[in-house]
XYZ file of C-alpha atoms in Angstrom:
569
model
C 69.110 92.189 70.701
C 72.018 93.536 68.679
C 73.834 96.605 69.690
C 76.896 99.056 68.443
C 79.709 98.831 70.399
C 79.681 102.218 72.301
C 81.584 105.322 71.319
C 83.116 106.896 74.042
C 80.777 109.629 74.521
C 79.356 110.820 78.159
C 76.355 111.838 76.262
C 73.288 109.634 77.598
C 71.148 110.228 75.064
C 73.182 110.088 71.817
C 74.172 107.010 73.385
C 71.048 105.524 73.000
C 69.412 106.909 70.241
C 72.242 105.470 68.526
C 71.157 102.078 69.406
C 74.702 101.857 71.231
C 74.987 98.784 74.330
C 74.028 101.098 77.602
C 74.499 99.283 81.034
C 71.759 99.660 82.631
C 72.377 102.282 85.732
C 69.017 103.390 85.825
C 67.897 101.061 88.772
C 70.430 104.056 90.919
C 68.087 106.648 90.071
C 65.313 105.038 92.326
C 68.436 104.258 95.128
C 69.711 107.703 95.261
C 66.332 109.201 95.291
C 64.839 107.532 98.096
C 67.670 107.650 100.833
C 67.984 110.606 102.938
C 70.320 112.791 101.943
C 69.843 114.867 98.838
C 73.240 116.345 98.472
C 75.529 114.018 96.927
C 79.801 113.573 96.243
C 80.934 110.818 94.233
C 84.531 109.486 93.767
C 85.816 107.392 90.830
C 88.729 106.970 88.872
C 88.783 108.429 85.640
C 87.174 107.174 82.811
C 84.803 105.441 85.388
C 81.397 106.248 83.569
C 80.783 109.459 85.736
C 80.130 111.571 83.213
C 77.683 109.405 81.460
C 76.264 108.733 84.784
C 75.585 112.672 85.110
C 74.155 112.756 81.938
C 71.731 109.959 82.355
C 70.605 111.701 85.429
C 70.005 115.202 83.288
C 67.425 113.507 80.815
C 66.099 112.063 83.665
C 65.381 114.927 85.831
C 65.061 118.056 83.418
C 61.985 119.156 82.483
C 62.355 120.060 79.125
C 63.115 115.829 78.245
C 59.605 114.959 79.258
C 58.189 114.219 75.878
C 61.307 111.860 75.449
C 60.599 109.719 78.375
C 59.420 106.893 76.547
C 62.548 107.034 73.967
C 65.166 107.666 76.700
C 64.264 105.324 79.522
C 61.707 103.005 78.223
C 63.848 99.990 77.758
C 65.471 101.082 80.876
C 64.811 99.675 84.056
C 63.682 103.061 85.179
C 61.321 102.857 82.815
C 59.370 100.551 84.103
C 59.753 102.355 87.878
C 59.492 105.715 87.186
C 60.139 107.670 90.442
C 57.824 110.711 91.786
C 60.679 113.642 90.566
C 60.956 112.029 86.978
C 61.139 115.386 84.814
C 60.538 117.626 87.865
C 63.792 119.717 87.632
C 65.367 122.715 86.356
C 68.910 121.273 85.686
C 72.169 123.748 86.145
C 74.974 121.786 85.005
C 78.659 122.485 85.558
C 81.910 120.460 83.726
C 85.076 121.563 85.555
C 87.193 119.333 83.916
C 90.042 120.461 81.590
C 90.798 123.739 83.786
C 94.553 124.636 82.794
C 96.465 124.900 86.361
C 99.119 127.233 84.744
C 98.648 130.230 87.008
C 96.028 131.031 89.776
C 95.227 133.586 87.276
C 94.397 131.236 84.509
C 92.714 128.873 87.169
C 90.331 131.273 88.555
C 89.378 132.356 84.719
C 88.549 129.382 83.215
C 86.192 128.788 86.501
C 84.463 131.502 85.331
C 84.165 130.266 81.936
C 83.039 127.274 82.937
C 79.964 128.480 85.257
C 79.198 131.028 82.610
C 78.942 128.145 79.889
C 76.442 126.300 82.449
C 74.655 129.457 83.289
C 74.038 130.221 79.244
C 72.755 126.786 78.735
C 70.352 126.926 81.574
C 69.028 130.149 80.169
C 68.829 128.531 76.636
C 66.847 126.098 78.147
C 64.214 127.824 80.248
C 64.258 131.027 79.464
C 64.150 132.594 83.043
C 66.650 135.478 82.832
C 65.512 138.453 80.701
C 68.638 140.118 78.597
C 69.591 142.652 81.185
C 69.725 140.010 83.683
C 71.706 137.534 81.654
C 74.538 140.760 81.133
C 74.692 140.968 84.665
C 75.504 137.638 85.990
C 77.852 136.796 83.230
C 80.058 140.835 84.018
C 81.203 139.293 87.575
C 84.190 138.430 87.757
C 84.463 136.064 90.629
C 83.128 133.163 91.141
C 80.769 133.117 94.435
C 79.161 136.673 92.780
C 78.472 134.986 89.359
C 76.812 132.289 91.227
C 75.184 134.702 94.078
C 74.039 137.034 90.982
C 72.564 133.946 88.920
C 70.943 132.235 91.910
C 69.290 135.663 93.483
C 67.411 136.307 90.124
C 66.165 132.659 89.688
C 64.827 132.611 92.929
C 62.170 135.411 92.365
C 60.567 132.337 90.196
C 59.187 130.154 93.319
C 57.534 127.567 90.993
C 61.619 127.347 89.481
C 63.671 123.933 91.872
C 66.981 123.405 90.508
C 68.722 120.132 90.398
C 72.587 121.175 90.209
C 75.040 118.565 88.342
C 79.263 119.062 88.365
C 81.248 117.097 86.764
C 85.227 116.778 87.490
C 84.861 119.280 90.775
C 88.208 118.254 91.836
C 89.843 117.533 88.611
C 92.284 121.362 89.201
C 92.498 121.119 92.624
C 93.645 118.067 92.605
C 96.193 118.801 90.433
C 97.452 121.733 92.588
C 97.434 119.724 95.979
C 99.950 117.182 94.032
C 101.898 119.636 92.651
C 101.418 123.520 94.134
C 100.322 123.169 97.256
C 100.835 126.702 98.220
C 98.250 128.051 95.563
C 95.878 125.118 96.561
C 95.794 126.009 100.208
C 95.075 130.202 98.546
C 91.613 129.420 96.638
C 90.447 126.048 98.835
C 90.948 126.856 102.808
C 89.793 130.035 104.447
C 88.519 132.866 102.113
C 89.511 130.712 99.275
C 87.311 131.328 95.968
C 86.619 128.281 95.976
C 85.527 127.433 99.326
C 83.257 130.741 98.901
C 81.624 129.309 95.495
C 80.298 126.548 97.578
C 79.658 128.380 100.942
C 77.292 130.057 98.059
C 75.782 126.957 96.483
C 75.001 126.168 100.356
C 73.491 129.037 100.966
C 70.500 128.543 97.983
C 70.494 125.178 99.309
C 68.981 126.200 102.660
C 66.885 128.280 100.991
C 65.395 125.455 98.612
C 66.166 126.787 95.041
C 68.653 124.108 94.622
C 66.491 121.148 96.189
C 69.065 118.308 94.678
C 73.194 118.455 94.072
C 75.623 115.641 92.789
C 78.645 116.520 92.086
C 81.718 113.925 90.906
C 85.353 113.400 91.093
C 88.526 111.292 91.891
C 89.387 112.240 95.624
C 88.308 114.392 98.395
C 90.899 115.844 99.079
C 89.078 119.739 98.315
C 85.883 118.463 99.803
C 87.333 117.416 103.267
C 89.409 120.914 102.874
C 86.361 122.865 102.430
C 84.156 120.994 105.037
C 83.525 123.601 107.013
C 82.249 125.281 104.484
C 80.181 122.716 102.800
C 78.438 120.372 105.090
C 75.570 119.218 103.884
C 76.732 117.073 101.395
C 77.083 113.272 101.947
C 80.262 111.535 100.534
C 78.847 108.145 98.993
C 81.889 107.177 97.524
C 82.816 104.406 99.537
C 79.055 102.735 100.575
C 78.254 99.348 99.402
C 74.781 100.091 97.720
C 77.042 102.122 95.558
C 79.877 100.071 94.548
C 78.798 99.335 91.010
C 77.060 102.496 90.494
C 79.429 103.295 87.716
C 81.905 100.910 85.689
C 81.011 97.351 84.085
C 79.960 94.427 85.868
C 81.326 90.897 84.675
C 77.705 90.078 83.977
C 77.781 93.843 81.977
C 80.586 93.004 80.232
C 79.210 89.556 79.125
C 76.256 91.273 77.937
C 77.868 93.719 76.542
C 79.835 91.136 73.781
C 76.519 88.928 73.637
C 74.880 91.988 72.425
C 77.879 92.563 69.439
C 77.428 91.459 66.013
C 79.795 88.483 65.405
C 80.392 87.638 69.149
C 77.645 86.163 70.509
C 78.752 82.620 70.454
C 79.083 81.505 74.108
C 82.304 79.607 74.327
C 83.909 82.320 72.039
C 82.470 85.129 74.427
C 83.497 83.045 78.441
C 87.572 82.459 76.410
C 87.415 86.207 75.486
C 86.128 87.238 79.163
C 88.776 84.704 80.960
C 91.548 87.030 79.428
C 89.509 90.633 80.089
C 89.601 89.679 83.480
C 93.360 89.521 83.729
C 93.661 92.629 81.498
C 90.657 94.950 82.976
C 89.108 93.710 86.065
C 89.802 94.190 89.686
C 88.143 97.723 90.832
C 86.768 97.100 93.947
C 85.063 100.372 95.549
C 84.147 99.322 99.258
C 84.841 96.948 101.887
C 81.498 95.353 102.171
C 81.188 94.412 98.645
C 82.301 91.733 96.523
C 81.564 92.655 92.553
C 84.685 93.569 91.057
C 84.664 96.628 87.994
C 85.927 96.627 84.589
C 86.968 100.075 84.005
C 84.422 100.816 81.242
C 86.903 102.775 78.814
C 89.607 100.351 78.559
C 87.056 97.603 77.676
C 85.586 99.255 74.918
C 89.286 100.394 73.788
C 89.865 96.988 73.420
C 86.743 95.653 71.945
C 87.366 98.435 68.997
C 90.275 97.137 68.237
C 89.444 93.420 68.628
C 86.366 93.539 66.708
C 88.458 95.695 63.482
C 91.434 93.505 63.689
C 89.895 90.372 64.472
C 92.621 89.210 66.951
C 94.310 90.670 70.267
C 95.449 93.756 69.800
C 99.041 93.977 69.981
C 98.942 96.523 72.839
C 96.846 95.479 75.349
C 96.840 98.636 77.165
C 94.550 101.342 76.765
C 97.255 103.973 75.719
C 95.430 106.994 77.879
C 95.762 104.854 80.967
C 99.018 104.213 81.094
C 100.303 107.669 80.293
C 99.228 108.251 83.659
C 102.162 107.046 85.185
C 103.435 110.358 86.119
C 100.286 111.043 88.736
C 102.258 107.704 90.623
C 105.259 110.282 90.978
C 102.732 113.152 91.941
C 101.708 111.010 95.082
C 104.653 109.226 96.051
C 107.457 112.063 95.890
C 105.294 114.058 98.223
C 106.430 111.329 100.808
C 109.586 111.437 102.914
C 112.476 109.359 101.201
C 112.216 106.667 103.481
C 108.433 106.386 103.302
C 108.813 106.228 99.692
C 111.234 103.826 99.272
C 109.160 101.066 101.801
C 105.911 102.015 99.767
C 107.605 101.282 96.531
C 109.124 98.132 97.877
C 105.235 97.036 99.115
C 104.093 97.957 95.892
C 106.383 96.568 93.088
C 108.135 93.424 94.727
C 104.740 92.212 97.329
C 102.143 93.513 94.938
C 100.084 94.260 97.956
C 100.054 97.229 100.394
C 98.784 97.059 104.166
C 97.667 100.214 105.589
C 94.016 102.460 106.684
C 92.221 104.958 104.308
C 92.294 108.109 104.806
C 88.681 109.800 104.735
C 89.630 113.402 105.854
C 92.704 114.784 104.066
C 94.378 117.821 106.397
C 96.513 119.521 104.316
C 97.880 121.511 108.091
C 99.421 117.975 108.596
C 102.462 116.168 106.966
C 101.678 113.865 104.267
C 101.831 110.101 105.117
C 102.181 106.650 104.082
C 98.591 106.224 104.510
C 97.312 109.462 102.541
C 99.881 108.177 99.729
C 98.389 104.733 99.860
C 94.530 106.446 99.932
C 95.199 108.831 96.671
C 96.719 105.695 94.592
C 93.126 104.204 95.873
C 91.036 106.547 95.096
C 93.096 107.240 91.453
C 92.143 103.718 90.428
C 95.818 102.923 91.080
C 95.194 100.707 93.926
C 91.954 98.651 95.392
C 91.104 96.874 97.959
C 91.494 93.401 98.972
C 89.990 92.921 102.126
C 89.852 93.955 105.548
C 92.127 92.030 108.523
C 92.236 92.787 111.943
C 91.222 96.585 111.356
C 94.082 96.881 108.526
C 93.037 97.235 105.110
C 95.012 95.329 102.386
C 95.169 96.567 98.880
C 96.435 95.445 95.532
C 97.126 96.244 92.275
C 93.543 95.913 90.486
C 94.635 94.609 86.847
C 97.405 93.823 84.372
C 96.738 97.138 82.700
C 97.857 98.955 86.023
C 100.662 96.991 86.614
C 102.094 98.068 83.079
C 101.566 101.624 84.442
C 103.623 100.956 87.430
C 106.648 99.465 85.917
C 106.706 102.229 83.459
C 106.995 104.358 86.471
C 109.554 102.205 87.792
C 111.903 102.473 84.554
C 111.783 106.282 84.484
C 112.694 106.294 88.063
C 115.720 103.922 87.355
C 116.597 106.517 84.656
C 116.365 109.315 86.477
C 117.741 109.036 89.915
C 120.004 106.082 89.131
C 121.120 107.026 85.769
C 120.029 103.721 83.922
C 120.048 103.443 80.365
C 117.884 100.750 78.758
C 118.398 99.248 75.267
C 115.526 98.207 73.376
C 117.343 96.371 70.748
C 119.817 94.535 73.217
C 116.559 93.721 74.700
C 114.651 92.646 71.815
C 117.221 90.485 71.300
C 116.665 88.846 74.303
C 113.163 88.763 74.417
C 113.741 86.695 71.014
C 116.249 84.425 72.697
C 113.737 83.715 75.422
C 110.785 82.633 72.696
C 112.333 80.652 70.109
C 115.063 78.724 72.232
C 113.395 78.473 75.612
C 117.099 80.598 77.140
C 117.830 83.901 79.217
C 121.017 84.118 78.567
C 120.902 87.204 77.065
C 118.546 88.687 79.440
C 120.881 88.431 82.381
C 123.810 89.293 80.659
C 122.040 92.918 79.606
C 120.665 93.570 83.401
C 124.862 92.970 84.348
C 125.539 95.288 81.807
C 122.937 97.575 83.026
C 124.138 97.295 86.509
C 128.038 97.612 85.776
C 127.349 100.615 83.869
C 125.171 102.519 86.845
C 127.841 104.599 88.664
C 124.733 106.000 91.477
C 126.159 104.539 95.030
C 122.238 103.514 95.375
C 123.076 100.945 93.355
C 126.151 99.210 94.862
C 124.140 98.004 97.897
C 121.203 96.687 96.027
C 119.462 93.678 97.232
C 116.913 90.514 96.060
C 113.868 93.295 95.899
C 116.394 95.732 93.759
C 117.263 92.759 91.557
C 113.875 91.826 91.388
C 112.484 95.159 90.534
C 115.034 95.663 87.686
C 113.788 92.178 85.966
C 110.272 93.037 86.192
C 111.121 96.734 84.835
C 113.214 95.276 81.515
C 110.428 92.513 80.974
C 107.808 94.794 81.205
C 109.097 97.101 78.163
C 108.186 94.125 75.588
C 104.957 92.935 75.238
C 105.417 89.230 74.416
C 105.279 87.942 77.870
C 102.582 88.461 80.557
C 104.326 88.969 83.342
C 103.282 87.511 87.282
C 104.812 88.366 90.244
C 105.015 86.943 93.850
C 103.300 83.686 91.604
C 101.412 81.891 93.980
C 102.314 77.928 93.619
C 102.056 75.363 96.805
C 101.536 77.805 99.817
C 104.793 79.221 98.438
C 105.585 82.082 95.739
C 107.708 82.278 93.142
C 109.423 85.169 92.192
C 108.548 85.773 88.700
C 106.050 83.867 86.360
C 106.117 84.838 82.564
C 103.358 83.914 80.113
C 103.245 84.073 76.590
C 101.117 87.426 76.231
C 97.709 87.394 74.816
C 98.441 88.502 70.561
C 102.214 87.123 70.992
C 103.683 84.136 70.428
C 106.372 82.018 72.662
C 107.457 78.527 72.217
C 107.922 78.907 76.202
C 106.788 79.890 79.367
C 109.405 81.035 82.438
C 109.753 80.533 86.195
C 112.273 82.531 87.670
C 113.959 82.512 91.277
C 115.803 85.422 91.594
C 118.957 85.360 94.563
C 121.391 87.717 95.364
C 124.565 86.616 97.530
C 126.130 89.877 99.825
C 129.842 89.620 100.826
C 128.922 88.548 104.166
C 126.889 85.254 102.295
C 129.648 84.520 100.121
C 130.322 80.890 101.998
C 126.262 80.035 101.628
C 126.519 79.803 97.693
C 125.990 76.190 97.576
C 123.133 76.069 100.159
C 121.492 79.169 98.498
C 121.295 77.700 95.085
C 120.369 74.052 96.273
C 117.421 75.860 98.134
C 116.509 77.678 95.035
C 116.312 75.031 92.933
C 114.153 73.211 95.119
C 111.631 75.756 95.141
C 111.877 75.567 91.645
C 110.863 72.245 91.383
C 107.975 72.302 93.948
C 107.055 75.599 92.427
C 106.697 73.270 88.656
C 105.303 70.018 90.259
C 102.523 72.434 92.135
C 98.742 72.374 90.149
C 99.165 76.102 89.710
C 102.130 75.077 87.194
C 100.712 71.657 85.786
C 98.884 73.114 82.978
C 101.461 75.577 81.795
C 103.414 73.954 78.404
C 106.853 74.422 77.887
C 107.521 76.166 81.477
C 111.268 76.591 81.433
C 112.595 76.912 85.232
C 115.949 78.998 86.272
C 117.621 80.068 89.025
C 119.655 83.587 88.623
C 122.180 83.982 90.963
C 123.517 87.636 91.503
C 126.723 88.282 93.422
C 129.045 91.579 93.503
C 127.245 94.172 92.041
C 127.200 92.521 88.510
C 128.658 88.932 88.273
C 126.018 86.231 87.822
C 125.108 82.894 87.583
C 122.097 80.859 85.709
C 121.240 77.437 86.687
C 118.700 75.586 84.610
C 115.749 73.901 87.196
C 114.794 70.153 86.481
């Protein structure tokens, strides 16, 4: 059956009254109601379908949807196995997302606002809170008395059981614990307002007015602050049974363009998935499973544009995403200088980082490698691989992250090493490189680039510096899709570039990048006649067979500048 491609509303029901493509999520409904704990945290990245996800449980569960059922849910899985609590609940809904982190002032305010909006559409809904009582809760002024005020008068109803839904419950906090952690420690740890809002939610917990709670967000960081505090709650984020909970499935995503007018020819619909994957896949949310996610928002970014233009868009990157870059710099400048430099070394010249997860954030404790490693995690900006010998090894989850990275990485080369970068001298280049198969230009403008940085960090730069600095400059143009640490027989090469998907190159690259210290000066002939060897197994290898026009080179840096290209066989 035919379906819209879906807007990017977090409304469940507009969604499908609209006759827009829903994956089916309903199946968690049953999951999450049967297992023993009733009081639920959930971490994604954004733009993970959490939102939606709330949603979808609010028609669900609120009583005033039950003449909807059928029209909501019938084609649903749920549908067909509705659970004992469908349309039993009272729903109290809170969306803290989009608090301004300005001042504590402004902070504590728009938290305010925010329960206050929830608190007026509960009453719009049911009807439980006469005039007077309405003007009371919403004249308090802090948060756990608005909530304490609210709470005390519903419970004089005992027939009233409240199912209580936030949204975003970290999003502020978060900010402030990357960026102020002084005022994050005031309204999260001890008397914190924030700690007390919940220590108030608890308390009409025990006394079962608010008989279900799931709240979302990115990381615990304010839930393992406010523990204490808050401890009935089960964190589910990282549980197999709930690994595809939210996000697209390959099989959802297949679906998905099956189900879109013009696309539902098969071999059209596995090339246009092969290159998705690349692009999109790669979220993988615990250690036990293996169904990588498509982060739902950047596939139906792309779709729109696919399905208006009719070809590969000529951004492949879902512009929202990567302006995240700067929450990289949030997490990683928190880290000691030497930490950071070893994590960024991990990150942009292995592509893979080694290290534990951190489940309990202590804020009375430095920040480490491993809670630096955890936050890019739980931001989306990292996944996991697998699980060795008690270490856990993450990587980079798609192509659309990378991007993010190395946009990172060039405004940290501006910045603290006062590089300058010249898109036309690159263009140039990049031009070079397509029609004529040559780099030529391309080293000469990273020995310009290099010569012209007067920042001592610079003089003693090695391979992974070099390295870095390619991947940075490639990365600003779009034409080529760029690999690193290429695996090709049991070795890897050091860069692998790809004619992009929506550009076009006569040529594909392998690059072998050396640099030659003072002290290696004498090993310039051994150096290059290794390099060019791996070259050549690197091109004879079956990874490499069925790439046309692959142009080989070896770069040879010396000095801080001088260099030296050498065409492989």
């Amino acid at each position: 059956m035919l379906k819209k491609l879906p807007s990017l509303t977090s409304d469940y029901r507009s969604l499908i009254l609209n006759g827009e493509y829903y994956a089916d999520k309903t199946r968690y409904i049953e999951i999450l109601e049967n297992q023993n704990f009733r009081y639920l945290f959930y971490m994604r990245p954004r733009r993970f379908g959490k939102s939606l996800h709330l949603s979808m449980l609010e028609y669900y569960y609120g009583i005033q949807y039950e003449q909807e059922f059928e029209k909501l849910f019938g084609a649903q899985y749920i549908g067909n196995h509705p659970t004992p609590l469908k349309n039993r609940y009272y729903i109290l809904r809170f969306d803290f997302s989009a608090i301004p982190t300005d001042s504590a002032f402004e902070i504590k305010k728009s938290f305010n606002d925010k329960l206050k909006v929830g608190i007026r559409e509960f009453n719009r809904n049911y009807k439980i809170l006469h005039n007077d009582e309405l003007t009371a809760v919403l004249s308090q002024d802090n948060p756990s008395a608005i909530i304490l005020e609210f709470l005390s008068v519903v419970s004089q109803n005992r027939e009233v059981k409240i199912y209580l839904l936030i949204d975003e419950y970290d999003h502020f906090t978060n900010e402030l614990f990357s960026f102020d952690e002084a005022v994050f420690r005031d309204i999260v740890l001890g008397n914190g307002w924030v700690r007390k809002f919940y220590e108030a939610v608890k308390q009409f917990m025990g006394m079962g007015i608010i008989d279900r709670f799931f709240a979302t967000g990115v990381t615990p960081v304010t839930l393992d602050s406010m523990t204490s505090g808050f401890n009935v709650a089960r964190n589910i984020t990282l549980l197999e049974t709930y690994n595809e909970m939210t996000g697209f499935t390959e099989s959802e995503v297949e679906n998905l363009l099956m189900s879109l007018p013009g696309l539902e020819e098969g071999k059209k619909i596995q090339e246009l998935i092969s290159i998705l994957r690349i692009w999109y896949n790669g979220s993988l949310f615990s250690l036990k499973a293996n169904e990588k996610l498509y982060n739902p928002q950047m596939i139906i970014s792309f779709l729109a544009s696919y399905l208006q233009g009719g070809d590969f868009p000529r951004d492949m990157s879902d512009p929202s995403v990567i302006s995240d870059y700067s929450k990289i710099d949030k997490i990683l400048t928190k880290l000691e200088d030497s930490e950071y430099n070893r994590l960024i070394e991990e990150v942009y010249v292995n592509e893979t980082v080694t290290d534990d997860i951190t489940i309990q954030f202590n804020t009375e404790l430095p920040f480490t490698k491993k809670d630096a490693v955890s936050l890019l995690f739980y931001n989306g900006l990292l996944t996991f691989r697998n699980e060795e010998f008690g270490a856990i090894n993450y990587i980079i989850p798609n192509y659309v992250i990378k991007n993010l990275y190395w946009e990172y990485l060039r405004a940290v080369y501006e910045n603290r090493y006062g590089l300058k970068y010249d898109f036309n001298r690159l263009t140039e280049a990049y031009k070079e490189m397509a029609i004529s198969g040559k780099i030529e230009k391309l080293a000469a403008y990273i020995s310009a680039v290099l010569e012209k940085s007067d920042n001592r960090d610079f003089i003693n730069f090695n391979e992974s510096n070099l390295k870095t600095l390619f991947i940075s400059l490639l990365s600003m143009n779009k034409m080529f899709r760029i690999k690193s640490e290429f695996s090709a027989r049991k070795g890897y090469a050091d860069i692998l570039l790809l004619p992009a998907e929506g550009h076009r190159s006569e040529y594909s690259f392998l690059l072998e990048l050396k640099y030659l210290t003072q002290k290696r000066a004498g090993e310039e002939n051994n150096i290059v006649k290794k390099g060019l060897m791996q070259l050549k197994e690197y091109k004879d290898s079956d990874e490499c067979n069925s790439i046309l026009n692959l142009k080989t080179f070896l770069i040879l840096f010396s000095g801080r500048s001088k260099y030296k290209i050498i065409e492989g066989e």
